[in-house]
Amino acid sequence: MVFAALLVEAGLAVAVASALTTYARRHFAPRADAPAEVTE
């Protein structure tokens, strides 16, 4: 029973991590058309 709960929790953690990775790549990807910032 405990093992089944750990499997479910691990699966949920992987799903959340995957969703966050997809979101981050979509929203924080560098844009080719935007000019690069110059920092000095």
mmCIF file of N, CA and C in Angstrom:
data_model
loop_
_atom_site.group_PDB
_atom_site.id
_atom_site.type_symbol
_atom_site.label_atom_id
_atom_site.label_comp_id
_atom_site.label_asym_id
_atom_site.label_seq_id
_atom_site.Cartn_x
_atom_site.Cartn_y
_atom_site.Cartn_z
ATOM 1 N N MET A 1 0.824 -1.205 0.000
ATOM 2 C CA MET A 1 0.000 0.000 0.000
ATOM 3 C C MET A 1 0.864 1.263 0.000
ATOM 4 N N VAL A 2 1.880 1.268 0.854
ATOM 5 C CA VAL A 2 2.786 2.413 0.898
ATOM 6 C C VAL A 2 3.547 2.528 -0.411
ATOM 7 N N PHE A 3 3.964 1.383 -0.959
ATOM 8 C CA PHE A 3 4.695 1.384 -2.226
ATOM 9 C C PHE A 3 3.829 1.950 -3.349
ATOM 10 N N ALA A 4 2.560 1.593 -3.363
ATOM 11 C CA ALA A 4 1.648 2.115 -4.388
ATOM 12 C C ALA A 4 1.505 3.632 -4.249
ATOM 13 N N ALA A 5 1.422 4.120 -3.023
ATOM 14 C CA ALA A 5 1.315 5.563 -2.801
ATOM 15 C C ALA A 5 2.580 6.276 -3.275
ATOM 16 N N LEU A 6 3.736 5.677 -3.033
ATOM 17 C CA LEU A 6 4.991 6.271 -3.500
ATOM 18 C C LEU A 6 5.066 6.297 -5.017
ATOM 19 N N LEU A 7 4.570 5.259 -5.663
ATOM 20 C CA LEU A 7 4.552 5.236 -7.124
ATOM 21 C C LEU A 7 3.646 6.335 -7.683
ATOM 22 N N VAL A 8 2.487 6.491 -7.076
ATOM 23 C CA VAL A 8 1.561 7.532 -7.520
ATOM 24 C C VAL A 8 2.186 8.910 -7.313
ATOM 25 N N GLU A 9 2.809 9.129 -6.179
ATOM 26 C CA GLU A 9 3.424 10.419 -5.886
ATOM 27 C C GLU A 9 4.586 10.698 -6.840
ATOM 28 N N ALA A 10 5.383 9.692 -7.133
ATOM 29 C CA ALA A 10 6.498 9.866 -8.062
ATOM 30 C C ALA A 10 5.981 10.183 -9.464
ATOM 31 N N GLY A 11 4.933 9.512 -9.875
ATOM 32 C CA GLY A 11 4.349 9.791 -11.182
ATOM 33 C C GLY A 11 3.803 11.201 -11.268
ATOM 34 N N LEU A 12 3.171 11.652 -10.198
ATOM 35 C CA LEU A 12 2.656 13.020 -10.159
ATOM 36 C C LEU A 12 3.796 14.031 -10.206
ATOM 37 N N ALA A 13 4.877 13.760 -9.493
ATOM 38 C CA ALA A 13 6.024 14.661 -9.496
ATOM 39 C C ALA A 13 6.634 14.759 -10.892
ATOM 40 N N VAL A 14 6.739 13.645 -11.590
ATOM 41 C CA VAL A 14 7.279 13.654 -12.951
ATOM 42 C C VAL A 14 6.358 14.437 -13.878
ATOM 43 N N ALA A 15 5.060 14.278 -13.725
ATOM 44 C CA ALA A 15 4.108 15.003 -14.562
ATOM 45 C C ALA A 15 4.196 16.504 -14.331
ATOM 46 N N VAL A 16 4.300 16.919 -13.065
ATOM 47 C CA VAL A 16 4.417 18.347 -12.759
ATOM 48 C C VAL A 16 5.725 18.901 -13.289
ATOM 49 N N ALA A 17 6.814 18.179 -13.120
ATOM 50 C CA ALA A 17 8.105 18.641 -13.626
ATOM 51 C C ALA A 17 8.087 18.769 -15.140
ATOM 52 N N SER A 18 7.453 17.834 -15.808
ATOM 53 C CA SER A 18 7.347 17.896 -17.263
ATOM 54 C C SER A 18 6.530 19.099 -17.706
ATOM 55 N N ALA A 19 5.431 19.351 -17.019
ATOM 56 C CA ALA A 19 4.595 20.499 -17.367
ATOM 57 C C ALA A 19 5.339 21.812 -17.134
ATOM 58 N N LEU A 20 6.081 21.910 -16.038
ATOM 59 C CA LEU A 20 6.848 23.125 -15.762
ATOM 60 C C LEU A 20 7.952 23.326 -16.794
ATOM 61 N N THR A 21 8.590 22.254 -17.208
ATOM 62 C CA THR A 21 9.635 22.353 -18.229
ATOM 63 C C THR A 21 9.056 22.833 -19.546
ATOM 64 N N THR A 22 7.927 22.276 -19.931
ATOM 65 C CA THR A 22 7.275 22.698 -21.167
ATOM 66 C C THR A 22 6.872 24.164 -21.095
ATOM 67 N N TYR A 23 6.308 24.575 -19.962
ATOM 68 C CA TYR A 23 5.897 25.973 -19.782
ATOM 69 C C TYR A 23 7.108 26.907 -19.863
ATOM 70 N N ALA A 24 8.192 26.526 -19.182
ATOM 71 C CA ALA A 24 9.380 27.378 -19.166
ATOM 72 C C ALA A 24 9.980 27.501 -20.565
ATOM 73 N N ARG A 25 10.042 26.404 -21.299
ATOM 74 C CA ARG A 25 10.600 26.468 -22.656
ATOM 75 C C ARG A 25 9.730 27.323 -23.561
ATOM 76 N N ARG A 26 8.435 27.282 -23.363
ATOM 77 C CA ARG A 26 7.521 28.048 -24.209
ATOM 78 C C ARG A 26 7.578 29.535 -23.904
ATOM 79 N N HIS A 27 7.663 29.879 -22.612
ATOM 80 C CA HIS A 27 7.543 31.276 -22.215
ATOM 81 C C HIS A 27 8.866 31.996 -22.004
ATOM 82 N N PHE A 28 9.949 31.253 -21.824
ATOM 83 C CA PHE A 28 11.232 31.885 -21.548
ATOM 84 C C PHE A 28 12.278 31.570 -22.614
ATOM 85 N N ALA A 29 11.841 31.072 -23.755
ATOM 86 C CA ALA A 29 12.787 30.782 -24.830
ATOM 87 C C ALA A 29 13.283 32.093 -25.437
ATOM 88 N N PRO A 30 14.557 32.160 -25.793
ATOM 89 C CA PRO A 30 15.061 33.375 -26.446
ATOM 90 C C PRO A 30 14.431 33.542 -27.823
ATOM 91 N N ARG A 31 14.066 34.749 -28.143
ATOM 92 C CA ARG A 31 13.425 35.019 -29.424
ATOM 93 C C ARG A 31 14.461 35.471 -30.440
ATOM 94 N N ALA A 32 14.382 34.926 -31.637
ATOM 95 C CA ALA A 32 15.351 35.263 -32.684
ATOM 96 C C ALA A 32 15.113 36.661 -33.225
ATOM 97 N N ASP A 33 13.854 37.133 -33.232
ATOM 98 C CA ASP A 33 13.546 38.428 -33.818
ATOM 99 C C ASP A 33 13.798 39.590 -32.848
ATOM 100 N N ALA A 34 13.993 39.295 -31.566
ATOM 101 C CA ALA A 34 14.217 40.377 -30.602
ATOM 102 C C ALA A 34 15.688 40.760 -30.608
ATOM 103 N N PRO A 35 15.986 42.049 -30.529
ATOM 104 C CA PRO A 35 17.389 42.471 -30.490
ATOM 105 C C PRO A 35 18.030 42.068 -29.168
ATOM 106 N N ALA A 36 19.300 41.730 -29.235
ATOM 107 C CA ALA A 36 20.014 41.332 -28.025
ATOM 108 C C ALA A 36 20.285 42.555 -27.166
ATOM 109 N N GLU A 37 20.157 42.369 -25.859
ATOM 110 C CA GLU A 37 20.416 43.477 -24.946
ATOM 111 C C GLU A 37 21.913 43.667 -24.785
ATOM 112 N N VAL A 38 22.341 44.925 -24.738
ATOM 113 C CA VAL A 38 23.752 45.230 -24.523
ATOM 114 C C VAL A 38 23.917 45.664 -23.079
ATOM 115 N N THR A 39 24.684 44.900 -22.334
ATOM 116 C CA THR A 39 24.923 45.245 -20.937
ATOM 117 C C THR A 39 26.406 45.526 -20.752
ATOM 118 N N GLU A 40 26.688 46.680 -20.215
ATOM 119 C CA GLU A 40 28.101 47.051 -19.996
ATOM 120 C C GLU A 40 28.314 47.475 -18.565
#
